[in-house]
Amino acid sequence: MKRFWLSGVFGLALATAACADNSVDESSASDDAAQADTAMTSAATQEAELASLVQDEPVGVDAAAEEYEFPDDAWREVPQDRLLYIETDHGMIVIEMAPEFAPQHVERMTTLANERFYDFLVWHRVIDGFVAQGGGSRSNPAHSTEMDRVPGEFTVRRDPSELRVYETQGRVINPRSNPAMARAGFWNGFPVGTQAEALSGITADGRVESWLLHCEGAAAMARTNDPNSAGSQFYITRGNAEHLNAQYTVWGRVRSGQDAVNAIAVGTMGQDANFSPDTIRAMRVGSDESYEAQVTVEVIDTNSEAFAIWLGPYWDQGLDICDVDVPFRITE
């Protein structure tokens, strides 16, 4: 994950695209390893798809932007009940969850973490430049909870006056399944795709369709070809995965520990004979009173004037939203 700082109406087209191409291949994330095995693409296709996920080198930015000092009132502290702590062989990963966009998925991850479900499971499918998928067991990569499946929460209809997005650029919804143009911006420091806020004035419910983007560091739920089949397996992106946007449910974002995500051992259980998966040592919600490793996470308010000032030099040089890491700070 890059660091640049201190430390037209298309609702119908979007809904159609969300169900149009549910095939599972090496460029999507599956909660059913057996089904994924039967749908693998050729090695050449895999290599081409993964190559397309590699980010270009970041454009240089104005030194003044890097040195910008945010006022104290521009920082937003993340409540502990929204923080998910994942202990790995390579360090701690801290994820901020987004129940406004994926309430049922956040509830599922919170419930399973509180039940210690993920402790000592493994990162069973890790593809460099794409995703680190976790939740399989050492004896069964298709290991899953017996709880009911969670329906897809690929998009949310939001009231712009209640769920504010700072729009910054035009952006394709999904380069593979829905090339229609939309907008992109930031909500609470999350990169978001959205219908333009102006369209809320002509929609029947005064709302617009929005979705969290699969930029590097997105935390999302795996599923089978059935869009309503999420169980317990999840993934964290190790690169930009634009072709998953509005097709898979993003429920959170890495706030600290992307280096640990990118260090997880690469390989796929059941396919790579010598693959030894890394372990999910533990997963806890910050509000768990028995957990003692909580940290304070503060993220810049992306609707603040200070953020707009800080962002200006980056936008002037044409950076994509996925190339901008919203400033945060961690204190113990």
Coordinates of C-alpha atoms in Angstrom, one line a residue:
M1 CA 0.0 0.0 0.0
K2 CA 1.5 3.3 -1.0
R3 CA 2.2 6.0 1.5
F4 CA 2.2 9.7 0.5
W5 CA 2.3 11.3 3.9
L6 CA 3.8 11.2 7.5
S7 CA 4.6 7.6 8.7
G8 CA -25.8 9.3 -16.7
V9 CA -28.3 7.1 -14.4
F10 CA -27.1 3.6 -14.5
G11 CA -28.8 1.9 -11.5
L12 CA -30.4 -0.8 -13.7
A13 CA -27.1 -1.5 -15.5
L14 CA -25.3 -1.8 -12.1
A15 CA -27.9 -4.3 -10.7
T16 CA -27.7 -6.4 -13.8
A17 CA -23.9 -6.5 -13.8
A18 CA -23.9 -7.7 -10.2
C19 CA -25.5 -11.0 -11.2
A20 CA -24.4 -11.3 -14.8
D21 CA -20.9 -12.9 -14.5
N22 CA -20.6 -15.1 -11.4
S23 CA -18.0 -17.5 -12.8
V24 CA -15.2 -18.2 -10.4
D25 CA -11.7 -18.1 -11.8
E26 CA -8.2 -17.0 -10.7
S27 CA -9.3 -13.4 -10.7
S28 CA -12.1 -13.8 -8.2
A29 CA -12.4 -14.9 -4.6
S30 CA -14.3 -18.1 -3.7
D31 CA -15.6 -19.7 -0.5
D32 CA -15.7 -23.1 -2.2
A33 CA -12.3 -24.4 -3.0
A34 CA -13.6 -27.4 -4.9
Q35 CA -15.8 -25.2 -7.2
A36 CA -12.8 -22.9 -7.7
D37 CA -10.6 -25.8 -8.7
T38 CA -12.9 -26.8 -11.5
A39 CA -13.1 -23.3 -12.9
M40 CA -9.4 -22.4 -13.1
T41 CA -8.2 -20.6 -16.1
S42 CA -5.0 -21.5 -18.0
A43 CA -1.7 -20.5 -16.6
A44 CA -1.2 -17.9 -19.4
T45 CA -4.6 -16.3 -18.6
Q46 CA -3.8 -16.3 -14.9
E47 CA -0.5 -14.5 -15.5
A48 CA -2.1 -11.9 -17.8
E49 CA -4.9 -11.2 -15.3
L50 CA -2.5 -10.9 -12.4
A51 CA -0.2 -8.6 -14.4
S52 CA -3.2 -6.3 -15.0
L53 CA -3.5 -5.8 -11.3
V54 CA 0.0 -4.5 -10.8
Q55 CA -0.1 -0.8 -10.0
D56 CA 2.0 1.7 -11.9
E57 CA 4.6 3.6 -10.0
P58 CA 3.1 6.6 -8.2
V59 CA 3.3 10.0 -9.7
G60 CA 5.6 12.3 -7.8
V61 CA 3.8 14.8 -5.5
D62 CA 4.4 18.3 -4.3
A63 CA 6.6 18.3 -1.2
A64 CA 4.3 20.8 0.4
A65 CA 1.5 18.1 0.4
E66 CA 3.7 15.6 2.1
E67 CA 4.6 18.1 4.8
Y68 CA 1.1 19.3 5.4
E69 CA 0.1 19.4 9.1
F70 CA -3.5 18.6 9.8
P71 CA -5.3 20.4 12.6
D72 CA -6.4 18.4 15.5
D73 CA -10.1 18.7 14.6
A74 CA -9.5 17.0 11.2
W75 CA -8.8 13.7 12.8
R76 CA -11.5 11.0 13.4
E77 CA -11.0 8.4 16.1
V78 CA -12.3 4.9 15.1
P79 CA -14.5 3.3 17.8
Q80 CA -13.1 0.0 19.0
D81 CA -16.2 -1.9 18.0
R82 CA -15.4 -1.1 14.4
L83 CA -11.8 -2.4 14.6
L84 CA -10.8 -5.9 13.8
Y85 CA -7.4 -7.1 14.9
I86 CA -5.8 -10.0 13.0
E87 CA -2.6 -11.5 14.5
T88 CA -0.5 -13.1 11.8
D89 CA 3.0 -14.7 11.5
H90 CA 4.1 -11.3 10.1
G91 CA 2.6 -8.9 12.6
M92 CA -0.8 -7.3 13.4
I93 CA -3.3 -6.3 10.8
V94 CA -5.9 -3.7 12.0
I95 CA -9.0 -3.3 9.9
E96 CA -11.7 -0.7 10.2
M97 CA -15.1 -2.2 9.4
A98 CA -17.9 -0.4 7.6
P99 CA -21.4 -1.5 8.7
E100 CA -23.0 1.4 6.8
F101 CA -22.0 -0.4 3.6
A102 CA -22.1 -4.1 4.6
P103 CA -24.0 -4.5 7.9
Q104 CA -24.6 -8.2 7.6
H105 CA -21.1 -9.0 6.7
V106 CA -19.7 -6.9 9.5
E107 CA -22.0 -8.7 11.9
R108 CA -20.8 -12.1 10.6
M109 CA -17.1 -11.2 10.9
T110 CA -17.7 -9.7 14.4
T111 CA -19.7 -12.8 15.5
L112 CA -17.1 -15.2 14.3
A113 CA -14.2 -13.3 15.8
N114 CA -16.0 -13.2 19.2
E115 CA -16.5 -16.9 18.9
R116 CA -12.8 -17.4 18.2
F117 CA -13.7 -19.1 15.0
Y118 CA -10.7 -17.9 13.0
D119 CA -8.0 -18.7 15.6
F120 CA -5.4 -21.1 14.1
L121 CA -7.1 -21.3 10.7
V122 CA -4.9 -20.4 7.7
W123 CA -4.4 -18.1 4.8
H124 CA -5.1 -20.9 2.4
R125 CA -5.2 -19.1 -1.0
V126 CA -2.7 -16.2 -1.5
I127 CA -1.9 -14.7 -4.9
D128 CA 0.7 -12.0 -5.0
G129 CA -0.6 -8.8 -6.4
F130 CA -4.2 -9.9 -5.9
V131 CA -5.5 -11.3 -2.6
A132 CA -4.7 -13.1 0.6
Q133 CA -7.7 -15.3 1.4
G134 CA -8.2 -16.7 4.8
G135 CA -10.5 -19.0 6.8
G136 CA -9.5 -22.4 5.5
S137 CA -8.2 -25.1 7.8
R138 CA -4.9 -27.1 7.3
S139 CA -6.9 -30.2 6.5
N140 CA -9.7 -28.5 4.5
P141 CA -9.2 -25.4 2.4
A142 CA -13.1 -25.3 1.9
H143 CA -13.6 -25.1 5.7
S144 CA -16.6 -22.8 6.5
T145 CA -19.0 -21.9 9.3
E146 CA -22.3 -23.8 9.5
M147 CA -24.1 -20.5 9.9
D148 CA -26.6 -19.4 7.2
R149 CA -25.1 -17.8 4.1
V150 CA -24.9 -14.1 4.0
P151 CA -26.6 -12.3 1.0
G152 CA -24.5 -10.1 -1.2
E153 CA -24.1 -6.5 -0.1
F154 CA -22.2 -5.4 -3.2
T155 CA -23.8 -1.9 -3.2
V156 CA -25.8 0.3 -0.9
R157 CA -28.5 2.9 -1.7
R158 CA -27.5 6.0 0.3
D159 CA -29.0 9.3 1.2
P160 CA -26.3 11.8 0.3
S161 CA -27.4 14.0 3.2
E162 CA -26.8 11.2 5.7
L163 CA -24.0 9.2 4.2
R164 CA -21.7 11.8 2.7
V165 CA -19.2 11.0 0.0
Y166 CA -16.6 13.5 -1.1
E167 CA -16.6 13.0 -4.9
T168 CA -13.3 13.5 -6.6
Q169 CA -13.3 11.9 -10.0
G170 CA -15.1 10.0 -12.8
R171 CA -14.4 6.2 -12.7
V172 CA -15.6 3.0 -14.5
I173 CA -17.9 0.9 -12.3
N174 CA -16.2 -2.4 -13.2
P175 CA -13.8 -2.8 -16.2
R176 CA -14.9 -6.4 -16.8
S177 CA -18.6 -6.5 -16.2
N178 CA -19.9 -3.0 -16.2
P179 CA -17.8 -0.3 -18.1
A180 CA -20.4 2.4 -17.5
M181 CA -18.9 5.6 -16.0
A182 CA -19.7 6.6 -12.4
R183 CA -18.0 8.7 -9.8
A184 CA -15.5 7.9 -7.1
G185 CA -14.6 9.6 -3.9
F186 CA -14.1 9.1 -0.1
W187 CA -16.3 8.2 2.7
N188 CA -14.8 8.1 6.2
G189 CA -11.4 7.5 4.6
F190 CA -12.7 4.6 2.4
P191 CA -12.4 4.8 -1.4
V192 CA -15.9 4.6 -2.8
G193 CA -17.6 4.3 -6.1
T194 CA -20.9 6.0 -6.5
Q195 CA -23.6 7.4 -8.7
A196 CA -23.2 11.1 -8.8
E197 CA -24.9 12.8 -5.8
A198 CA -26.7 15.1 -8.2
L199 CA -28.8 12.1 -9.4
S200 CA -30.5 11.9 -6.0
G201 CA -32.6 14.8 -7.1
I202 CA -34.3 12.7 -9.8
T203 CA -34.4 9.2 -8.2
A204 CA -37.7 8.1 -6.7
D205 CA -36.2 7.6 -3.2
G206 CA -33.8 10.5 -3.3
R207 CA -30.9 8.0 -3.0
V208 CA -28.0 6.9 -5.1
E209 CA -26.1 3.6 -5.5
S210 CA -22.6 3.4 -3.9
W211 CA -20.0 0.7 -3.2
L212 CA -16.7 0.4 -1.5
L213 CA -13.8 -0.1 -3.9
H214 CA -11.3 -3.0 -4.2
C215 CA -8.2 -0.8 -3.8
E216 CA -5.2 -2.4 -2.1
G217 CA -6.1 -3.1 1.5
A218 CA -9.8 -3.8 1.0
A219 CA -11.2 -6.4 3.3
A220 CA -14.0 -8.4 1.6
M221 CA -16.0 -11.6 1.7
A222 CA -15.4 -14.7 -0.4
R223 CA -18.3 -16.5 -2.0
T224 CA -19.1 -19.2 -4.6
N225 CA -20.8 -18.5 -7.9
D226 CA -24.0 -17.8 -5.9
P227 CA -23.9 -14.1 -5.1
N228 CA -25.7 -14.8 -1.8
S229 CA -23.3 -17.5 -0.5
A230 CA -20.8 -15.7 1.8
G231 CA -20.0 -17.8 4.9
S232 CA -16.8 -17.2 6.8
Q233 CA -13.9 -17.1 4.3
F234 CA -12.6 -13.6 3.6
Y235 CA -9.8 -11.9 1.7
I236 CA -7.7 -8.8 1.8
T237 CA -6.4 -7.3 -1.4
R238 CA -2.7 -7.2 -2.1
G239 CA -3.2 -5.0 -5.1
N240 CA -6.0 -3.2 -6.9
A241 CA -8.7 -5.6 -8.0
E242 CA -11.0 -3.4 -10.1
H243 CA -12.8 -6.3 -11.7
L244 CA -14.3 -7.3 -8.3
N245 CA -15.9 -3.9 -7.7
A246 CA -19.7 -4.1 -7.1
Q247 CA -19.4 -7.9 -7.5
Y248 CA -18.0 -8.9 -4.1
T249 CA -18.8 -7.4 -0.7
V250 CA -16.2 -5.1 0.8
W251 CA -16.8 -4.8 4.5
G252 CA -13.6 -3.1 5.7
R253 CA -10.2 -1.6 5.1
V254 CA -6.7 -2.1 6.4
R255 CA -5.7 0.8 8.6
S256 CA -2.4 -0.7 9.8
G257 CA -0.5 -3.8 8.8
Q258 CA -0.7 -3.9 5.0
D259 CA 3.0 -4.9 5.1
A260 CA 2.0 -8.0 7.0
V261 CA -0.8 -8.7 4.5
N262 CA 1.8 -8.5 1.7
A263 CA 4.2 -10.8 3.5
I264 CA 1.8 -13.7 3.9
A265 CA 3.1 -16.8 2.2
V266 CA 2.0 -17.2 -1.5
G267 CA 0.3 -20.4 -2.6
T268 CA -3.0 -22.3 -2.8
M269 CA -3.8 -25.3 -0.7
G270 CA -4.8 -28.3 -2.8
Q271 CA -2.9 -27.0 -5.9
D272 CA 0.6 -26.2 -4.8
A273 CA 2.2 -29.4 -3.4
N274 CA 4.9 -27.7 -1.3
F275 CA 2.7 -24.8 -0.1
S276 CA 2.8 -24.3 3.7
P277 CA 0.2 -21.7 4.6
D278 CA 0.6 -19.0 7.2
T279 CA -1.6 -19.0 10.3
I280 CA -4.3 -16.7 11.4
R281 CA -3.0 -16.7 15.0
A282 CA -6.1 -14.9 16.4
M283 CA -8.8 -12.5 15.4
R284 CA -10.5 -10.1 17.8
V285 CA -12.9 -7.2 17.8
G286 CA -11.5 -4.1 19.6
S287 CA -14.5 -4.0 21.9
D288 CA -13.7 -7.5 23.3
E289 CA -13.0 -6.7 27.0
S290 CA -10.7 -9.7 27.3
Y291 CA -8.4 -8.5 24.5
E292 CA -5.5 -6.3 25.6
A293 CA -3.7 -5.3 22.4
Q294 CA -6.0 -2.5 21.3
V295 CA -4.5 0.6 19.7
T296 CA -6.0 4.0 19.0
V297 CA -6.6 4.5 15.3
E298 CA -7.3 8.0 14.0
V299 CA -8.1 8.7 10.4
I300 CA -8.4 12.0 8.6
D301 CA -12.0 13.2 8.1
T302 CA -12.3 13.1 4.3
N303 CA -15.1 15.5 4.3
S304 CA -13.0 18.2 6.1
E305 CA -11.6 21.3 4.5
A306 CA -8.1 20.2 5.6
F307 CA -8.4 16.9 3.6
A308 CA -9.4 18.9 0.5
I309 CA -6.4 21.1 0.9
W310 CA -4.1 18.1 1.4
L311 CA -5.5 16.2 -1.6
G312 CA -5.2 19.1 -4.0
P313 CA -1.6 18.5 -5.2
Y314 CA -2.3 14.8 -5.8
W315 CA -5.3 15.5 -7.9
D316 CA -3.5 18.2 -9.9
Q317 CA -1.1 15.5 -11.0
G318 CA -3.8 13.0 -12.1
L319 CA -3.6 10.3 -9.4
D320 CA -6.3 7.7 -9.3
I321 CA -8.3 7.3 -6.1
C322 CA -6.6 3.9 -5.4
D323 CA -3.2 5.6 -5.4
V324 CA -4.1 7.9 -2.5
D325 CA -3.8 6.6 1.0
V326 CA -5.8 8.6 3.4
P327 CA -3.6 9.7 6.3
F328 CA -4.0 7.9 9.6
R329 CA -2.1 7.6 12.8
I330 CA -1.8 4.8 15.4
T331 CA -1.1 5.2 19.1
E332 CA -0.9 2.5 21.7

